[in-house]
PDB file of C-alpha atoms in Angstrom:
ATOM      1  CA  MET M   1     130.956 136.609  39.444  1.00 45.00           C
ATOM      2  CA  CYS M   2     130.093 134.796  42.742  1.00 49.00           C
ATOM      3  CA  PRO M   3     128.119 131.567  42.533  1.00 58.00           C
ATOM      4  CA  LYS M   4     124.456 132.079  42.868  1.00 67.00           C
ATOM      5  CA  ALA M   5     123.987 130.542  46.512  1.00 70.00           C
ATOM      6  CA  GLU M   6     126.580 133.152  47.824  1.00 83.00           C
ATOM      7  CA  ILE M   7     124.938 136.173  46.470  1.00 84.00           C
ATOM      8  CA  GLY M   8     121.997 135.698  49.148  1.00 82.00           C
ATOM      9  CA  LEU M   9     124.656 136.106  51.674  1.00 86.00           C
ATOM     10  CA  LEU M  10     125.363 139.559  50.909  1.00 90.00           C
ATOM     11  CA  LYS M  11     122.878 141.173  53.056  1.00 91.00           C
ATOM     12  CA  GLY M  12     124.026 144.770  53.160  1.00 94.00           C
ATOM     13  CA  LEU M  13     124.479 144.877  49.444  1.00 95.00           C
ATOM     14  CA  ARG M  14     122.611 148.086  48.192  1.00 97.00           C
ATOM     15  CA  SER M  15     123.386 148.098  44.543  1.00 97.00           C
ATOM     16  CA  ILE M  16     124.477 145.405  41.903  1.00 96.00           C
ATOM     17  CA  ARG M  17     125.429 147.086  38.278  1.00 97.00           C
ATOM     18  CA  LEU M  18     126.278 144.273  35.933  1.00 95.00           C
ATOM     19  CA  TYR M  19     125.014 146.004  32.717  1.00 96.00           C
ATOM     20  CA  GLU M  20     126.737 145.494  29.342  1.00 97.00           C
ATOM     21  CA  ASN M  21     128.789 142.279  30.370  1.00 95.00           C
ATOM     22  CA  PHE M  22     127.242 139.814  27.744  1.00 95.00           C
ATOM     23  CA  LEU M  23     125.656 137.628  30.936  1.00 95.00           C
ATOM     24  CA  THR M  24     123.853 134.670  30.076  1.00 95.00           C
ATOM     25  CA  GLY M  25     121.364 132.581  31.920  1.00 95.00           C
ATOM     26  CA  MET M  26     118.482 133.557  34.146  1.00 95.00           C
ATOM     27  CA  ILE M  27     118.202 136.336  36.758  1.00 95.00           C
ATOM     28  CA  PRO M  28     119.374 134.718  39.985  1.00 93.00           C
ATOM     29  CA  ARG M  29     116.336 134.278  42.351  1.00 92.00           C
ATOM     30  CA  GLU M  30     118.920 135.258  45.110  1.00 92.00           C
ATOM     31  CA  PHE M  31     118.591 138.491  44.384  1.00 93.00           C
ATOM     32  CA  GLY M  32     115.233 138.709  45.977  1.00 92.00           C
ATOM     33  CA  VAL M  33     116.819 137.950  49.383  1.00 92.00           C
ATOM     34  CA  LEU M  34     118.876 141.049  49.267  1.00 95.00           C
ATOM     35  CA  PRO M  35     117.152 143.408  52.201  1.00 94.00           C
ATOM     36  CA  SER M  36     119.163 146.335  51.475  1.00 96.00           C
ATOM     37  CA  LEU M  37     119.312 146.291  47.725  1.00 97.00           C
ATOM     38  CA  THR M  38     117.822 149.718  46.259  1.00 98.00           C
ATOM     39  CA  SER M  39     119.432 149.381  42.820  1.00 98.00           C
ATOM     40  CA  LEU M  40     119.225 146.591  40.463  1.00 97.00           C
ATOM     41  CA  ASN M  41     121.064 147.248  36.955  1.00 98.00           C
ATOM     42  CA  ILE M  42     121.210 144.091  34.682  1.00 97.00           C
ATOM     43  CA  ASP M  43     120.573 145.496  31.453  1.00 98.00           C
ATOM     44  CA  GLN M  44     122.109 144.983  28.098  1.00 98.00           C
ATOM     45  CA  ASN M  45     122.923 141.518  28.491  1.00 97.00           C
ATOM     46  CA  LEU M  46     121.785 138.345  27.007  1.00 97.00           C
ATOM     47  CA  LEU M  47     119.627 136.901  30.159  1.00 97.00           C
ATOM     48  CA  THR M  48     116.861 134.553  29.435  1.00 97.00           C
ATOM     49  CA  GLY M  49     113.966 133.272  31.113  1.00 97.00           C
ATOM     50  CA  THR M  50     111.332 135.278  33.391  1.00 96.00           C
ATOM     51  CA  ILE M  51     111.720 137.642  36.104  1.00 96.00           C
ATOM     52  CA  PRO M  52     112.050 135.845  39.334  1.00 94.00           C
ATOM     53  CA  GLU M  53     109.153 136.529  41.503  1.00 92.00           C
ATOM     54  CA  GLU M  54     111.492 137.102  44.492  1.00 93.00           C
ATOM     55  CA  ILE M  55     112.312 140.489  43.046  1.00 94.00           C
ATOM     56  CA  ALA M  56     109.078 141.627  44.206  1.00 92.00           C
ATOM     57  CA  SER M  57     110.085 141.398  47.798  1.00 92.00           C
ATOM     58  CA  LEU M  58     112.832 144.069  47.529  1.00 94.00           C
ATOM     59  CA  SER M  59     110.935 146.317  49.405  1.00 93.00           C
ATOM     60  CA  ASP M  60     113.756 149.106  49.262  1.00 96.00           C
ATOM     61  CA  LEU M  61     114.199 148.784  45.594  1.00 96.00           C
ATOM     62  CA  ARG M  62     114.318 152.300  43.704  1.00 97.00           C
ATOM     63  CA  ASP M  63     115.847 151.506  40.608  1.00 97.00           C
ATOM     64  CA  LEU M  64     115.010 148.330  38.430  1.00 96.00           C
ATOM     65  CA  ASN M  65     116.780 148.122  34.948  1.00 98.00           C
ATOM     66  CA  ILE M  66     116.632 144.895  32.947  1.00 97.00           C
ATOM     67  CA  PHE M  67     116.172 146.086  29.519  1.00 98.00           C
ATOM     68  CA  PHE M  68     117.873 144.928  26.358  1.00 98.00           C
ATOM     69  CA  ASN M  69     117.907 141.107  27.418  1.00 97.00           C
ATOM     70  CA  GLN M  70     115.957 138.258  26.120  1.00 98.00           C
ATOM     71  CA  LEU M  71     113.377 137.848  28.997  1.00 97.00           C
ATOM     72  CA  THR M  72     110.273 136.201  28.407  1.00 97.00           C
ATOM     73  CA  GLY M  73     106.834 135.676  30.369  1.00 96.00           C
ATOM     74  CA  HIS M  74     104.572 138.248  31.891  1.00 93.00           C
ATOM     75  CA  LEU M  75     105.205 141.311  34.066  1.00 90.00           C
ATOM     76  CA  SER M  76     103.954 140.451  37.588  1.00 86.00           C
ATOM     77  CA  PRO M  77     101.721 143.120  39.114  1.00 88.00           C
ATOM     78  CA  GLU M  78     103.898 142.935  42.164  1.00 85.00           C
ATOM     79  CA  LEU M  79     106.678 144.753  40.162  1.00 83.00           C
ATOM     80  CA  PHE M  80     104.367 147.841  39.963  1.00 83.00           C
ATOM     81  CA  SER M  81     103.884 147.999  43.764  1.00 85.00           C
ATOM     82  CA  PHE M  82     107.148 148.899  44.838  1.00 89.00           C
ATOM     83  CA  GLN M  83     106.953 151.668  47.642  1.00 91.00           C
ATOM     84  CA  PHE M  84     110.143 153.517  46.543  1.00 95.00           C
ATOM     85  CA  LEU M  85     110.428 152.632  42.998  1.00 94.00           C
ATOM     86  CA  GLU M  86     111.651 155.488  40.985  1.00 95.00           C
ATOM     87  CA  TRP M  87     112.550 153.935  37.620  1.00 95.00           C
ATOM     88  CA  LEU M  88     111.668 150.685  36.030  1.00 94.00           C
ATOM     89  CA  ASP M  89     112.697 149.753  32.688  1.00 97.00           C
ATOM     90  CA  VAL M  90     111.852 146.215  31.119  1.00 96.00           C
ATOM     91  CA  SER M  91     112.131 147.492  27.436  1.00 97.00           C
ATOM     92  CA  TYR M  92     113.399 145.569  24.553  1.00 98.00           C
ATOM     93  CA  ASN M  93     112.801 142.050  25.858  1.00 97.00           C
ATOM     94  CA  LEU M  94     110.386 139.514  24.844  1.00 97.00           C
ATOM     95  CA  LEU M  95     107.685 140.003  27.662  1.00 95.00           C
ATOM     96  CA  ASP M  96     104.052 139.485  27.424  1.00 91.00           C
ATOM     97  CA  SER M  97     101.869 142.349  28.174  1.00 70.00           C
TER      98      SER M  97
END
């Protein structure tokens, strides 16, 4: 996997599919600076921490799957305001309602 700082340089990236890889650590905030991203699938890993606020700035996001991790904290209201979002799955985490 490329270093976090370099992820933000992939401005034309449309899809990230890193599910079922036993990834650990926090969701990189740098995902939030990918203006073309429409699909983020990082489910079924061992990710911890909170969902970065920067994710809410992905205005073209259609598909967000982050289920079956160990994420904590609150769901930001901004996660429910995506204009094009068709699928959101945050189940099987440790999130507060």
